[in-house]
Every structure is written in C-alpha cells, then in structure tokens.
Amino acid sequence: MEETMTQTLPIIVAGGGIGGISTALGLARQGFKVLVLEKAPVLGEIGAGIQLGPNAFHCFDWLGVGDTARAMAVYIDSLRLMDALSAEEIMRIPLDDAFRQRFRNPYAVIHRGDLHGVLLKAARENPLIELRTGLEVIDYEQDGKSVTAALADGSKVVGSALIGADGLWSNIRMKVVGDGQPRVSGHTTYRSVIPTELMPEDLRWNAATLWAGPKCHIVHYPLSGWKAFNLVVTYHNNASEPVAGKSVTAEEVKRGFEHVHPMARKIIDNGRDWKLWVLCDREPISNWQDGRVVLLGDAAHPMLQYFAQGACMAMEDAVCISNELATTTDIEKALAIYQSKRVLRTARVQLQSRWIGENIYHPADGHAALRNSIMRSRTPEGWYDSVDWLYGGSGIDGAFGASTASHGTWQTDLEFA
Ligand SMILES: Cc1cc2nc3c(=O)[nH]c(=O)nc-3n(C[C@H](O)[C@H](O)[C@H](O)COP(=O)(O)OP(=O)(O)OC[C@H]3O[C@@H](n4cnc5c(N)ncnc54)[C@H](O)[C@@H]3O)c2cc1C
C-alpha cells in the first residue's frame, strides 16, 4: 500500500530554471511523474547569452532535446583572449573538428531564452510533467515515505521526493544546509544584448572573445543566428551588496573601463539597456541532502560565471539524478549516490571559477605579463588536455560522476563567460 503510494506520488522539483526543467525532463524520461513548482508567475529566462561546452550537448542528447538545442546555437570558431590594455591577442583556441572529435560535441553560444524555450517546450509536451507557476516553496516536512512541500500561499503539496532547484537564494538550502546568505564576490557584471549592426564592424568576430584588463574584463559573442551580440562586462569594484538585474545607465558602465584600450572601450560604447548583477557564489559543501530532499544546480553549488559552467553543471546534475533515481526504489539511497557523484566535480568548477577570475581575467602589471607569457606558450592541444576532465566524453558515460582527475596543474584551465 505504502509502496504504491510512493510510486504514484510525483517527484516535486522546486524551481523552473535550466536546472529544474532539465531535471523534470530527465525524470520523465525514466518514467517518473514530476511536478515543477516555480515561484515566478511565468516560466522563462533573462534576455542574455550563455556559453555551452560539449558537456551541455551530451546532456541535451540524453534529455532528448539535442536536435532542437543544436538548431538554436551559434557555432563559434574559437575562444579568443585579448589584452584589454594593448588590444593584442594573447591566445586563440580553435573549436574546429579537432576539438569536436576529441570531446564528441561542439562548443557553442546560445540565447538563454532559446535554450530555456527548448527545454520548456519538451517539458510541456511530456504528459508526465506538470508545470505550475506563481508558487514558492518555503518549507518542507518528511516522514520517511513522502515529502510535503509548504508553499508561500499556505497550500501544501505531497511528493515522493523534493529536489531543490531553486537557485542561488534557495529556500530549500536554508533548511537542508542552513549556511546563511551567499558570499558577495565584490565583482559587478553588466549585461547588454545589442543588434549586430550596433557591434563595431571590425569586432564582429565569430568567437567568444574576452578582453582581460586590470580588475575588469569584457566578453562578447554573436547570438540568435547572428542577429545580436551578447556583451558582458565585469568590474572588480568591491561591491558589497548582492544585486540582480538592476537597470543602470551607460555612463555607470563606462566608468569602470576608462583605463582600457579604445578598441575595447568602443564595445561598451555601443551597449544598450544595461543591467547590473553583483556576483555571488558559495564555498563548496559536501552535503546537499536531507532524507528525501536534495539540492541541484545553483542551489547546491553556485559559482562565478568565469568558467561558463553553472548551467552546464545544473544540466549534468539533472542527468545524474535521473539516472540514480531510476536505478533503485530506495529514494534516499539514490539521492545520496547522486550527491556523492556530483560533489567533487562541481566543487572543482566552483573553486576554479574563482581562480580564473583572479589569475587570468583580472590581473595587472607583472601578474598580467606572466599570464600573457604562459598563455602565449600554450598550444591548442595543451589547452584541450587541461579541460579534458571537464569536457571529456567519459562524463556522460559515467553520468558525470567521474572525470575529476587532472591533466597538468588544476588551475591552468581557461574559459570565458
Ligand atoms: C553573468 C552570468 C553569466 C553566466 N554565463 C554562463 C555560461 O556562459 N554558461 C553556463 O553554463 N552558465 C553560466 N552562468 C550560470 C548559469 O546562469 C546558472 O548557473 C544557471 O542558470 C543556474 O540554473 P538553476 O536552474 O540552478 O538556477 P536558476 O536559474 O536561478 O533557477 C532557479 C529557479 O527557481 C525559481 N525559484 C527560486 N526560489 C524558488 C522557490 N523557493 N520555489 C519555487 N521556485 C523558486 C526561480 O524563480 C528560478 O526560476 C552565468 C551566470 C551569470 C550570472
């Protein structure tokens, strides 16, 4: 009787972001009923770009959205690192056939709305998934056989498990871990998406380009079939309060970049409708689970965007947890195995994201000269070796529980966000 009840109860997913919707798709693929509870009145994503490593494409295929996601992406030729003071190229990493063959998938960029839309369409078409909006999970209780989620409107929902995919400010993390507010990094990011005709013609590169300068960096890449360019500029200004998505003037954005080369500055000059985020992350932790409740995505391992891997890690989590829940009827055990498979890999990406900001993106003077010298001496193959642990095809085969072993020193990887 109890076993039957557990089987008919849905798995509750709190949060309908990239992590939550991917999880719903993965669980439904394994035959589970899923109920997604999203606090926003409408499911969606902010209007900006996102980079996708090959590991994201492994996930798309596994989740059954590989073809539609591929159709939305822009396939860039390279990752380019520029010196923001001299406007000289430091290194260019080709993302050609050699890259694709090695990692069994491409590296691409995509509009967040398009990516979320692909996932959402597949979820809406799946009869095992129910999506409800305007519902915030504020608490939960469990009795060893089921979990009851308490919602902000006073109602309650019962499920066989509760997955907290509720992002950086997760309510569920507050109860599972109770480690207070996220860490404010002091780095401020401004985002803008501009029509391609506003991007300076000599900078319309088919690349994810990063201009690294003292305490600041600028990123740009094409989006949406080359109709737009994504601009992300970051300034280490010791901001002390967390902010998300606040509109700011172009003058405010420009103030942090007066010291960079005019060529880099003109990228910012063309930005429109800038929005500001003060970036937050957390220390890696090894316990994301409380019985039948577990964390996923940014709720479990929020990171700075410097490795361009937060959403990729959330999708990997989704594949891993769906696999584990399908392997055993012991839900607590499945969640414990999911956690043990994911903790080291995501901790590494969290810490490495910070390291990259400090040592690749923002150094000045002699530190920057050392960066340039080291980066210039790297071959594409050397770089591919250094990210093999992250992009290497063995991840999906082991459902992303392996691949933490390093080639070379663990800090020397490079990514742009
Ligand atoms: C500037 C910037 C650039 C980035 N670039 C990249 C990149 O290039 N590549 C990459 O892979 N990653 C990138 N990231 C990281 C990526 O955006 C995040 O890691 C990813 O979106 C996290 O997804 P999530 O579903 O875990 O959380 P979220 O996207 O935060 O989704 C959480 C959802 O839960 C909802 N919610 C919150 N609380 C509750 C609740 N209590 N009950 C119900 N619903 C709730 C929210 O409304 C939201 O819809 C970037 C991040 C930033 C800030």
GROMACS .gro file of C-alpha atoms and ligand atoms in nm:
model
  470
    1MET     CA    1   0.000   0.000   0.000
    2GLU     CA    2   0.273   0.247   0.105
    3GLU     CA    3   0.494   0.138  -0.184
    4THR     CA    4   0.204   0.203  -0.425
    5MET     CA    5   0.151   0.548  -0.278
    6THR     CA    6   0.520   0.637  -0.322
    7GLN     CA    7   0.508   0.525  -0.682
    8THR     CA    8   0.205   0.735  -0.768
    9LEU     CA    9   0.325   1.050  -0.596
   10PRO     CA   10   0.515   1.289  -0.822
   11ILE     CA   11   0.870   1.396  -0.760
   12ILE     CA   12   0.849   1.765  -0.674
   13VAL     CA   13   1.102   1.999  -0.834
   14ALA     CA   14   1.118   2.346  -0.678
   15GLY     CA   15   1.233   2.592  -0.945
   16GLY     CA   16   1.173   2.604  -1.318
   17GLY     CA   17   1.512   2.738  -1.434
   18ILE     CA   18   1.750   2.550  -1.661
   19GLY     CA   19   1.831   2.307  -1.378
   20GLY     CA   20   1.472   2.241  -1.274
   21ILE     CA   21   1.327   2.194  -1.622
   22SER     CA   22   1.620   1.971  -1.726
   23THR     CA   23   1.558   1.761  -1.416
   24ALA     CA   24   1.188   1.729  -1.498
   25LEU     CA   25   1.277   1.612  -1.849
   26GLY     CA   26   1.535   1.364  -1.722
   27LEU     CA   27   1.300   1.216  -1.461
   28ALA     CA   28   1.011   1.189  -1.708
   29ARG     CA   29   1.246   1.011  -1.948
   30GLN     CA   30   1.287   0.750  -1.674
   31GLY     CA   31   0.911   0.719  -1.630
   32PHE     CA   32   0.863   0.936  -1.320
   33LYS     CA   33   0.574   1.177  -1.271
   34VAL     CA   34   0.714   1.523  -1.198
   35LEU     CA   35   0.559   1.836  -1.055
   36VAL     CA   36   0.758   2.157  -1.112
   37LEU     CA   37   0.673   2.447  -0.880
   38GLU     CA   38   0.806   2.783  -0.997
   39LYS     CA   39   0.772   3.096  -0.788
   40ALA     CA   40   0.769   3.341  -1.082
   41PRO     CA   41   0.433   3.399  -1.250
   42VAL     CA   42   0.578   3.299  -1.587
   43LEU     CA   43   0.846   3.043  -1.675
   44GLY     CA   44   1.137   3.197  -1.862
   45GLU     CA   45   1.496   3.322  -1.860
   46ILE     CA   46   1.659   3.663  -1.871
   47GLY     CA   47   1.745   3.804  -2.214
   48ALA     CA   48   2.117   3.733  -2.240
   49GLY     CA   49   2.354   3.479  -2.386
   50ILE     CA   50   2.511   3.169  -2.243
   51GLN     CA   51   2.806   2.955  -2.348
   52LEU     CA   52   2.773   2.581  -2.375
   53GLY     CA   53   3.064   2.341  -2.352
   54PRO     CA   54   3.046   1.996  -2.511
   55ASN     CA   55   2.923   1.859  -2.179
   56ALA     CA   56   2.599   2.059  -2.225
   57PHE     CA   57   2.542   1.889  -2.562
   58HIS     CA   58   2.595   1.546  -2.407
   59CYS     CA   59   2.311   1.642  -2.169
   60PHE     CA   60   2.081   1.773  -2.444
   61ASP     CA   61   2.109   1.444  -2.628
   62TRP     CA   62   2.041   1.245  -2.314
   63LEU     CA   63   1.739   1.464  -2.230
   64GLY     CA   64   1.601   1.417  -2.582
   65VAL     CA   65   1.640   1.779  -2.700
   66GLY     CA   66   1.973   1.751  -2.885
   67ASP     CA   67   1.843   1.840  -3.231
   68THR     CA   68   1.631   2.137  -3.124
   69ALA     CA   69   1.905   2.279  -2.900
   70ARG     CA   70   2.162   2.240  -3.178
   71ALA     CA   71   1.935   2.429  -3.418
   72MET     CA   72   1.928   2.733  -3.183
   73ALA     CA   73   2.302   2.757  -3.116
   74VAL     CA   74   2.569   2.969  -3.285
   75TYR     CA   75   2.883   2.767  -3.353
   76ILE     CA   76   3.179   2.991  -3.283
   77ASP     CA   77   3.519   2.921  -3.440
   78SER     CA   78   3.735   3.000  -3.141
   79LEU     CA   79   3.781   3.131  -2.790
   80ARG     CA   80   3.995   3.446  -2.807
   81LEU     CA   81   4.181   3.608  -2.520
   82MET     CA   82   4.277   3.973  -2.576
   83ASP     CA   83   4.485   4.207  -2.363
   84ALA     CA   84   4.245   4.491  -2.277
   85LEU     CA   85   4.529   4.743  -2.232
   86SER     CA   86   4.727   4.677  -2.552
   87ALA     CA   87   4.447   4.530  -2.769
   88GLU     CA   88   4.685   4.248  -2.864
   89GLU     CA   89   4.564   3.893  -2.898
   90ILE     CA   90   4.710   3.674  -2.625
   91MET     CA   91   4.576   3.340  -2.745
   92ARG     CA   92   4.317   3.186  -2.973
   93ILE     CA   93   4.180   2.839  -2.909
   94PRO     CA   94   4.027   2.678  -3.217
   95LEU     CA   95   3.695   2.499  -3.171
   96ASP     CA   96   3.721   2.315  -3.501
   97ASP     CA   97   3.691   1.949  -3.595
   98ALA     CA   98   3.987   1.851  -3.377
   99PHE     CA   99   3.801   1.994  -3.076
  100ARG     CA  100   3.471   1.834  -3.172
  101GLN     CA  101   3.621   1.496  -3.236
  102ARG     CA  102   3.810   1.496  -2.912
  103PHE     CA  103   3.511   1.598  -2.698
  104ARG     CA  104   3.243   1.435  -2.915
  105ASN     CA  105   3.041   1.756  -2.931
  106PRO     CA  106   3.081   2.124  -3.022
  107TYR     CA  107   3.131   2.437  -2.814
  108ALA     CA  108   2.858   2.692  -2.887
  109VAL     CA  109   2.675   3.001  -2.765
  110ILE     CA  110   2.301   3.045  -2.738
  111HIS     CA  111   2.039   3.293  -2.622
  112ARG     CA  112   1.914   3.192  -2.278
  113GLY     CA  113   1.553   3.238  -2.383
  114ASP     CA  114   1.608   2.999  -2.674
  115LEU     CA  115   1.774   2.740  -2.452
  116HIS     CA  116   1.509   2.758  -2.182
  117GLY     CA  117   1.241   2.757  -2.453
  118VAL     CA  118   1.373   2.430  -2.600
  119LEU     CA  119   1.368   2.264  -2.258
  120LEU     CA  120   1.028   2.409  -2.170
  121LYS     CA  121   0.864   2.301  -2.495
  122ALA     CA  122   0.981   1.944  -2.441
  123ALA     CA  123   0.855   1.955  -2.081
  124ARG     CA  124   0.514   2.093  -2.186
  125GLU     CA  125   0.478   1.815  -2.442
  126ASN     CA  126   0.553   1.543  -2.187
  127PRO     CA  127   0.238   1.411  -2.015
  128LEU     CA  128   0.439   1.302  -1.710
  129ILE     CA  129   0.540   1.663  -1.631
  130GLU     CA  130   0.313   1.918  -1.465
  131LEU     CA  131   0.434   2.279  -1.451
  132ARG     CA  132   0.278   2.519  -1.202
  133THR     CA  133   0.382   2.884  -1.168
  134GLY     CA  134   0.337   3.153  -0.903
  135LEU     CA  135   0.416   2.901  -0.627
  136GLU     CA  136   0.712   2.946  -0.395
  137VAL     CA  137   0.828   2.653  -0.183
  138ILE     CA  138   0.910   2.793   0.159
  139ASP     CA  139   0.948   2.483   0.373
  140TYR     CA  140   0.909   2.105   0.380
  141GLU     CA  141   0.841   1.814   0.612
  142GLN     CA  142   0.903   1.446   0.557
  143ASP     CA  143   0.804   1.120   0.724
  144GLY     CA  144   1.036   0.865   0.563
  145LYS     CA  145   0.781   0.776   0.295
  146SER     CA  146   0.693   1.111   0.139
  147VAL     CA  147   0.777   1.482   0.146
  148THR     CA  148   0.527   1.763   0.196
  149ALA     CA  149   0.630   2.096   0.047
  150ALA     CA  150   0.483   2.405   0.212
  151LEU     CA  151   0.410   2.690  -0.028
  152ALA     CA  152   0.404   3.065   0.033
  153ASP     CA  153   0.029   3.080  -0.044
  154GLY     CA  154  -0.038   2.849   0.251
  155SER     CA  155  -0.107   2.536   0.046
  156LYS     CA  156   0.084   2.207   0.066
  157VAL     CA  157   0.193   1.957  -0.195
  158VAL     CA  158   0.296   1.596  -0.133
  159GLY     CA  159   0.560   1.414  -0.336
  160SER     CA  160   0.786   1.113  -0.314
  161ALA     CA  161   1.094   1.340  -0.312
  162LEU     CA  162   1.173   1.712  -0.328
  163ILE     CA  163   1.450   1.845  -0.548
  164GLY     CA  164   1.557   2.199  -0.462
  165ALA     CA  165   1.648   2.356  -0.797
  166ASP     CA  166   1.559   2.696  -0.656
  167GLY     CA  167   1.877   2.882  -0.741
  168LEU     CA  168   2.129   3.099  -0.560
  169TRP     CA  169   1.884   3.216  -0.292
  170SER     CA  170   1.738   2.869  -0.234
  171ASN     CA  171   1.482   2.836   0.047
  172ILE     CA  172   1.539   2.463   0.046
  173ARG     CA  173   1.911   2.504   0.101
  174MET     CA  174   1.833   2.717   0.407
  175LYS     CA  175   1.667   2.414   0.564
  176VAL     CA  176   1.895   2.139   0.429
  177VAL     CA  177   2.225   2.319   0.495
  178GLY     CA  178   2.145   2.640   0.683
  179ASP     CA  179   2.465   2.814   0.581
  180GLY     CA  180   2.324   3.166   0.555
  181GLN     CA  181   2.349   3.404   0.262
  182PRO     CA  182   2.571   3.351  -0.044
  183ARG     CA  183   2.916   3.515  -0.050
  184VAL     CA  184   2.919   3.853  -0.225
  185SER     CA  185   3.224   3.842  -0.453
  186GLY     CA  186   3.271   4.219  -0.494
  187HIS     CA  187   3.259   4.173  -0.874
  188THR     CA  188   2.993   4.364  -1.067
  189THR     CA  189   2.874   4.236  -1.405
  190TYR     CA  190   2.680   4.443  -1.659
  191ARG     CA  191   2.494   4.272  -1.942
  192SER     CA  192   2.354   4.403  -2.269
  193VAL     CA  193   2.233   4.237  -2.591
  194ILE     CA  194   2.267   4.460  -2.899
  195PRO     CA  195   2.159   4.416  -3.261
  196THR     CA  196   2.457   4.305  -3.472
  197GLU     CA  197   2.457   4.633  -3.667
  198LEU     CA  198   2.548   4.817  -3.344
  199MET     CA  199   2.854   4.599  -3.286
  200PRO     CA  200   3.167   4.771  -3.428
  201GLU     CA  201   3.223   4.608  -3.766
  202ASP     CA  202   3.588   4.524  -3.700
  203LEU     CA  203   3.487   4.334  -3.385
  204ARG     CA  204   3.214   4.113  -3.530
  205TRP     CA  205   3.419   3.802  -3.466
  206ASN     CA  206   3.278   3.452  -3.472
  207ALA     CA  207   3.436   3.386  -3.136
  208ALA     CA  208   3.370   3.408  -2.767
  209THR     CA  209   3.614   3.691  -2.704
  210LEU     CA  210   3.743   3.801  -2.366
  211TRP     CA  211   3.940   4.123  -2.312
  212ALA     CA  212   4.130   4.085  -1.987
  213GLY     CA  213   4.233   4.402  -1.802
  214PRO     CA  214   4.332   4.506  -1.450
  215LYS     CA  215   4.031   4.433  -1.227
  216CYS     CA  216   3.798   4.414  -1.527
  217HIS     CA  217   3.710   4.210  -1.833
  218ILE     CA  218   3.483   4.235  -2.135
  219VAL     CA  219   3.319   3.944  -2.316
  220HIS     CA  220   3.132   3.939  -2.646
  221TYR     CA  221   2.993   3.680  -2.884
  222PRO     CA  222   2.723   3.653  -3.152
  223LEU     CA  223   2.376   3.522  -3.071
  224SER     CA  224   2.048   3.416  -3.230
  225GLY     CA  225   2.167   3.336  -3.582
  226TRP     CA  226   2.399   3.638  -3.575
  227LYS     CA  227   2.110   3.881  -3.527
  228ALA     CA  228   2.256   4.005  -3.199
  229PHE     CA  229   2.572   4.032  -2.989
  230ASN     CA  230   2.593   3.946  -2.624
  231LEU     CA  231   2.802   4.188  -2.416
  232VAL     CA  232   2.907   4.101  -2.062
  233VAL     CA  233   3.144   4.336  -1.884
  234THR     CA  234   3.272   4.278  -1.535
  235TYR     CA  235   3.443   4.512  -1.295
  236HIS     CA  236   3.602   4.414  -0.964
  237ASN     CA  237   3.484   4.717  -0.765
  238ASN     CA  238   3.440   4.554  -0.422
  239ALA     CA  239   3.060   4.594  -0.437
  240SER     CA  240   2.928   4.475  -0.103
  241GLU     CA  241   2.556   4.421  -0.161
  242PRO     CA  242   2.404   4.148  -0.381
  243VAL     CA  243   2.209   4.294  -0.675
  244ALA     CA  244   2.038   4.108  -0.962
  245GLY     CA  245   1.920   4.256  -1.288
  246LYS     CA  246   1.904   4.628  -1.192
  247SER     CA  247   1.886   4.872  -1.485
  248VAL     CA  248   2.182   5.113  -1.498
  249THR     CA  249   2.298   5.396  -1.723
  250ALA     CA  250   2.565   5.352  -1.990
  251GLU     CA  251   2.773   5.617  -1.806
  252GLU     CA  252   2.785   5.398  -1.496
  253VAL     CA  253   2.907   5.101  -1.701
  254LYS     CA  254   3.174   5.306  -1.879
  255ARG     CA  255   3.319   5.435  -1.552
  256GLY     CA  256   3.484   5.102  -1.472
  257PHE     CA  257   3.658   5.081  -1.809
  258GLU     CA  258   3.821   5.420  -1.860
  259HIS     CA  259   4.167   5.262  -1.836
  260VAL     CA  260   4.124   5.004  -2.117
  261HIS     CA  261   4.229   5.038  -2.483
  262PRO     CA  262   3.992   5.246  -2.704
  263MET     CA  263   3.921   4.937  -2.915
  264ALA     CA  264   3.791   4.753  -2.610
  265ARG     CA  265   3.608   5.062  -2.485
  266LYS     CA  266   3.412   5.103  -2.804
  267ILE     CA  267   3.243   4.767  -2.740
  268ILE     CA  268   3.094   4.919  -2.427
  269ASP     CA  269   3.009   5.246  -2.603
  270ASN     CA  270   2.756   5.056  -2.814
  271GLY     CA  271   2.578   4.878  -2.529
  272ARG     CA  272   2.210   4.948  -2.465
  273ASP     CA  273   1.970   4.883  -2.176
  274TRP     CA  274   2.245   4.769  -1.943
  275LYS     CA  275   2.154   4.556  -1.641
  276LEU     CA  276   2.372   4.502  -1.335
  277TRP     CA  277   2.446   4.195  -1.121
  278VAL     CA  278   2.674   4.183  -0.820
  279LEU     CA  279   2.809   3.830  -0.843
  280CYS     CA  280   2.774   3.581  -0.560
  281ASP     CA  281   2.891   3.227  -0.502
  282ARG     CA  282   2.945   2.992  -0.209
  283GLU     CA  283   3.211   2.766  -0.068
  284PRO     CA  284   3.175   2.409  -0.194
  285ILE     CA  285   2.998   2.180   0.054
  286SER     CA  286   2.965   1.804   0.059
  287ASN     CA  287   2.612   1.762   0.199
  288TRP     CA  288   2.321   1.860  -0.022
  289GLN     CA  289   2.077   1.603   0.112
  290ASP     CA  290   1.822   1.570   0.389
  291GLY     CA  291   1.646   1.234   0.354
  292ARG     CA  292   1.419   1.259   0.051
  293VAL     CA  293   1.517   1.620  -0.016
  294VAL     CA  294   1.822   1.722  -0.218
  295LEU     CA  295   1.970   2.031  -0.387
  296LEU     CA  296   2.059   2.073  -0.753
  297GLY     CA  297   2.216   2.340  -0.976
  298ASP     CA  298   2.290   2.682  -0.827
  299ALA     CA  299   2.108   2.585  -0.507
  300ALA     CA  300   2.374   2.319  -0.448
  301HIS     CA  301   2.689   2.473  -0.597
  302PRO     CA  302   2.656   2.839  -0.700
  303MET     CA  303   2.965   2.962  -0.880
  304LEU     CA  304   3.105   3.269  -1.052
  305GLN     CA  305   3.042   3.255  -1.428
  306TYR     CA  306   3.411   3.263  -1.522
  307PHE     CA  307   3.422   2.901  -1.632
  308ALA     CA  308   3.088   2.936  -1.819
  309GLN     CA  309   2.969   2.620  -1.649
  310GLY     CA  310   2.689   2.697  -1.398
  311ALA     CA  311   2.406   2.596  -1.629
  312CYS     CA  312   2.612   2.312  -1.776
  313MET     CA  313   2.667   2.174  -1.424
  314ALA     CA  314   2.293   2.205  -1.347
  315MET     CA  315   2.212   2.001  -1.659
  316GLU     CA  316   2.472   1.741  -1.565
  317ASP     CA  317   2.311   1.721  -1.220
  318ALA     CA  318   1.977   1.661  -1.392
  319VAL     CA  319   2.114   1.368  -1.594
  320CYS     CA  320   2.289   1.220  -1.291
  321ILE     CA  321   1.993   1.241  -1.050
  322SER     CA  322   1.755   1.098  -1.311
  323ASN     CA  323   1.987   0.805  -1.368
  324GLU     CA  324   2.027   0.735  -0.998
  325LEU     CA  325   1.656   0.753  -0.917
  326ALA     CA  326   1.589   0.504  -1.198
  327THR     CA  327   1.845   0.260  -1.060
  328THR     CA  328   1.683   0.185  -0.724
  329THR     CA  329   1.346   0.220  -0.549
  330ASP     CA  330   1.534   0.341  -0.239
  331ILE     CA  331   1.497   0.715  -0.294
  332GLU     CA  332   1.724   0.825  -0.009
  333LYS     CA  333   1.998   0.597  -0.133
  334ALA     CA  334   1.959   0.724  -0.490
  335LEU     CA  335   1.988   1.085  -0.373
  336ALA     CA  336   2.295   1.001  -0.165
  337ILE     CA  337   2.465   0.842  -0.467
  338TYR     CA  338   2.374   1.142  -0.685
  339GLN     CA  339   2.532   1.371  -0.427
  340SER     CA  340   2.846   1.161  -0.393
  341LYS     CA  341   2.889   1.152  -0.771
  342ARG     CA  342   2.848   1.528  -0.813
  343VAL     CA  343   3.020   1.692  -0.518
  344LEU     CA  344   3.384   1.676  -0.627
  345ARG     CA  345   3.328   1.774  -0.985
  346THR     CA  346   3.112   2.075  -0.902
  347ALA     CA  347   3.343   2.181  -0.617
  348ARG     CA  348   3.629   2.188  -0.862
  349VAL     CA  349   3.435   2.407  -1.105
  350GLN     CA  350   3.329   2.642  -0.820
  351LEU     CA  351   3.685   2.691  -0.700
  352GLN     CA  352   3.841   2.705  -1.042
  353SER     CA  353   3.592   2.973  -1.148
  354ARG     CA  354   3.725   3.196  -0.871
  355TRP     CA  355   4.084   3.115  -0.960
  356ILE     CA  356   4.033   3.207  -1.324
  357GLY     CA  357   3.890   3.547  -1.228
  358GLU     CA  358   4.187   3.623  -1.006
  359ASN     CA  359   4.468   3.490  -1.224
  360ILE     CA  360   4.352   3.508  -1.585
  361TYR     CA  361   4.081   3.772  -1.617
  362HIS     CA  362   4.174   4.045  -1.371
  363PRO     CA  363   4.549   4.058  -1.301
  364ALA     CA  364   4.756   4.374  -1.353
  365ASP     CA  365   5.117   4.461  -1.426
  366GLY     CA  366   5.369   4.177  -1.372
  367HIS     CA  367   5.093   3.928  -1.293
  368ALA     CA  368   4.926   4.013  -1.626
  369ALA     CA  369   5.261   3.989  -1.809
  370LEU     CA  370   5.312   3.642  -1.661
  371ARG     CA  371   4.960   3.543  -1.769
  372ASN     CA  372   5.030   3.662  -2.123
  373SER     CA  373   5.359   3.476  -2.139
  374ILE     CA  374   5.209   3.149  -2.012
  375MET     CA  375   4.901   3.174  -2.231
  376ARG     CA  376   5.102   3.257  -2.543
  377SER     CA  377   5.312   2.946  -2.497
  378ARG     CA  378   5.011   2.714  -2.482
  379THR     CA  379   4.915   2.501  -2.779
  380PRO     CA  380   4.553   2.414  -2.858
  381GLU     CA  381   4.633   2.051  -2.770
  382GLY     CA  382   4.776   2.161  -2.435
  383TRP     CA  383   4.457   2.353  -2.364
  384TYR     CA  384   4.238   2.061  -2.473
  385ASP     CA  385   4.433   1.838  -2.234
  386SER     CA  386   4.371   2.082  -1.949
  387VAL     CA  387   3.992   2.074  -1.994
  388ASP     CA  388   3.964   1.703  -2.067
  389TRP     CA  389   3.840   1.638  -1.713
  390LEU     CA  390   3.550   1.877  -1.782
  391TYR     CA  391   3.452   1.821  -2.144
  392GLY     CA  392   3.588   1.470  -2.192
  393GLY     CA  393   3.334   1.220  -2.318
  394SER     CA  394   3.370   0.985  -2.021
  395GLY     CA  395   3.150   1.220  -1.817
  396ILE     CA  396   2.820   1.124  -1.976
  397ASP     CA  397   2.908   0.755  -1.974
  398GLY     CA  398   2.962   0.775  -1.601
  399ALA     CA  399   2.663   1.014  -1.576
  400PHE     CA  400   2.904   1.289  -1.475
  401GLY     CA  401   3.021   1.122  -1.161
  402ALA     CA  402   3.380   1.078  -1.273
  403SER     CA  403   3.630   1.298  -1.453
  404THR     CA  404   3.781   1.498  -1.174
  405ALA     CA  405   4.134   1.377  -1.247
  406SER     CA  406   4.350   1.650  -1.392
  407HIS     CA  407   4.595   1.683  -1.673
  408GLY     CA  408   4.868   1.922  -1.559
  409THR     CA  409   4.805   2.165  -1.279
  410TRP     CA  410   4.441   2.207  -1.194
  411GLN     CA  411   4.442   2.585  -1.205
  412THR     CA  412   4.564   2.638  -1.558
  413ASP     CA  413   4.240   2.590  -1.745
  414LEU     CA  414   4.088   2.884  -1.925
  415GLU     CA  415   3.734   2.973  -2.009
  416PHE     CA  416   3.540   3.287  -2.084
  417ALA     CA  417   3.195   3.382  -1.955
  418LIG     C1  418   2.665   3.685  -1.586
  418LIG     C2  419   2.646   3.536  -1.587
  418LIG     C3  420   2.689   3.463  -1.697
  418LIG     C4  421   2.675   3.324  -1.698
  418LIG     N1  422   2.721   3.254  -1.806
  418LIG     C5  423   2.709   3.119  -1.808
  418LIG     C6  424   2.757   3.046  -1.920
  418LIG     O1  425   2.807   3.104  -2.017
  418LIG     N2  426   2.743   2.909  -1.919
  418LIG     C7  427   2.686   2.843  -1.812
  418LIG     O2  428   2.675   2.720  -1.816
  418LIG     N3  429   2.642   2.912  -1.704
  418LIG     C8  430   2.651   3.047  -1.699
  418LIG     N4  431   2.605   3.117  -1.591
  418LIG     C9  432   2.548   3.043  -1.476
  418LIG    C10  433   2.403   2.999  -1.501
  418LIG     O3  434   2.325   3.108  -1.543
  418LIG    C11  435   2.343   2.940  -1.375
  418LIG     O4  436   2.435   2.856  -1.313
  418LIG    C12  437   2.217   2.859  -1.406
  418LIG     O5  438   2.123   2.941  -1.471
  418LIG    C13  439   2.158   2.800  -1.278
  418LIG     O6  440   2.036   2.736  -1.308
  418LIG     P1  441   1.942   2.686  -1.190
  418LIG     O7  442   1.822   2.628  -1.258
  418LIG     O8  443   2.017   2.603  -1.094
  418LIG     O9  444   1.903   2.817  -1.109
  418LIG     P2  445   1.819   2.945  -1.157
  418LIG    O10  446   1.843   2.977  -1.298
  418LIG    O11  447   1.845   3.052  -1.056
  418LIG    O12  448   1.668   2.897  -1.146
  418LIG    C14  449   1.602   2.886  -1.021
  418LIG    C15  450   1.453   2.898  -1.047
  418LIG    O13  451   1.384   2.871  -0.927
  418LIG    C16  452   1.288   2.971  -0.903
  418LIG     N5  453   1.273   2.976  -0.756
  418LIG    C17  454   1.359   3.034  -0.669
  418LIG     N6  455   1.318   3.007  -0.542
  418LIG    C18  456   1.209   2.929  -0.553
  418LIG    C19  457   1.125   2.865  -0.458
  418LIG     N7  458   1.153   2.873  -0.327
  418LIG     N8  459   1.018   2.792  -0.501
  418LIG    C20  460   0.994   2.780  -0.635
  418LIG     N9  461   1.071   2.839  -0.729
  418LIG    C21  462   1.179   2.909  -0.689
  418LIG    C22  463   1.343   3.097  -0.967
  418LIG    O14  464   1.243   3.190  -0.997
  418LIG    C23  465   1.411   3.037  -1.091
  418LIG    O15  466   1.318   3.026  -1.197
  418LIG    C24  467   2.616   3.255  -1.587
  418LIG    C25  468   2.571   3.330  -1.477
  418LIG    C26  469   2.586   3.468  -1.477
  418LIG    C27  470   2.539   3.544  -1.357
   0.00000   0.00000   0.00000
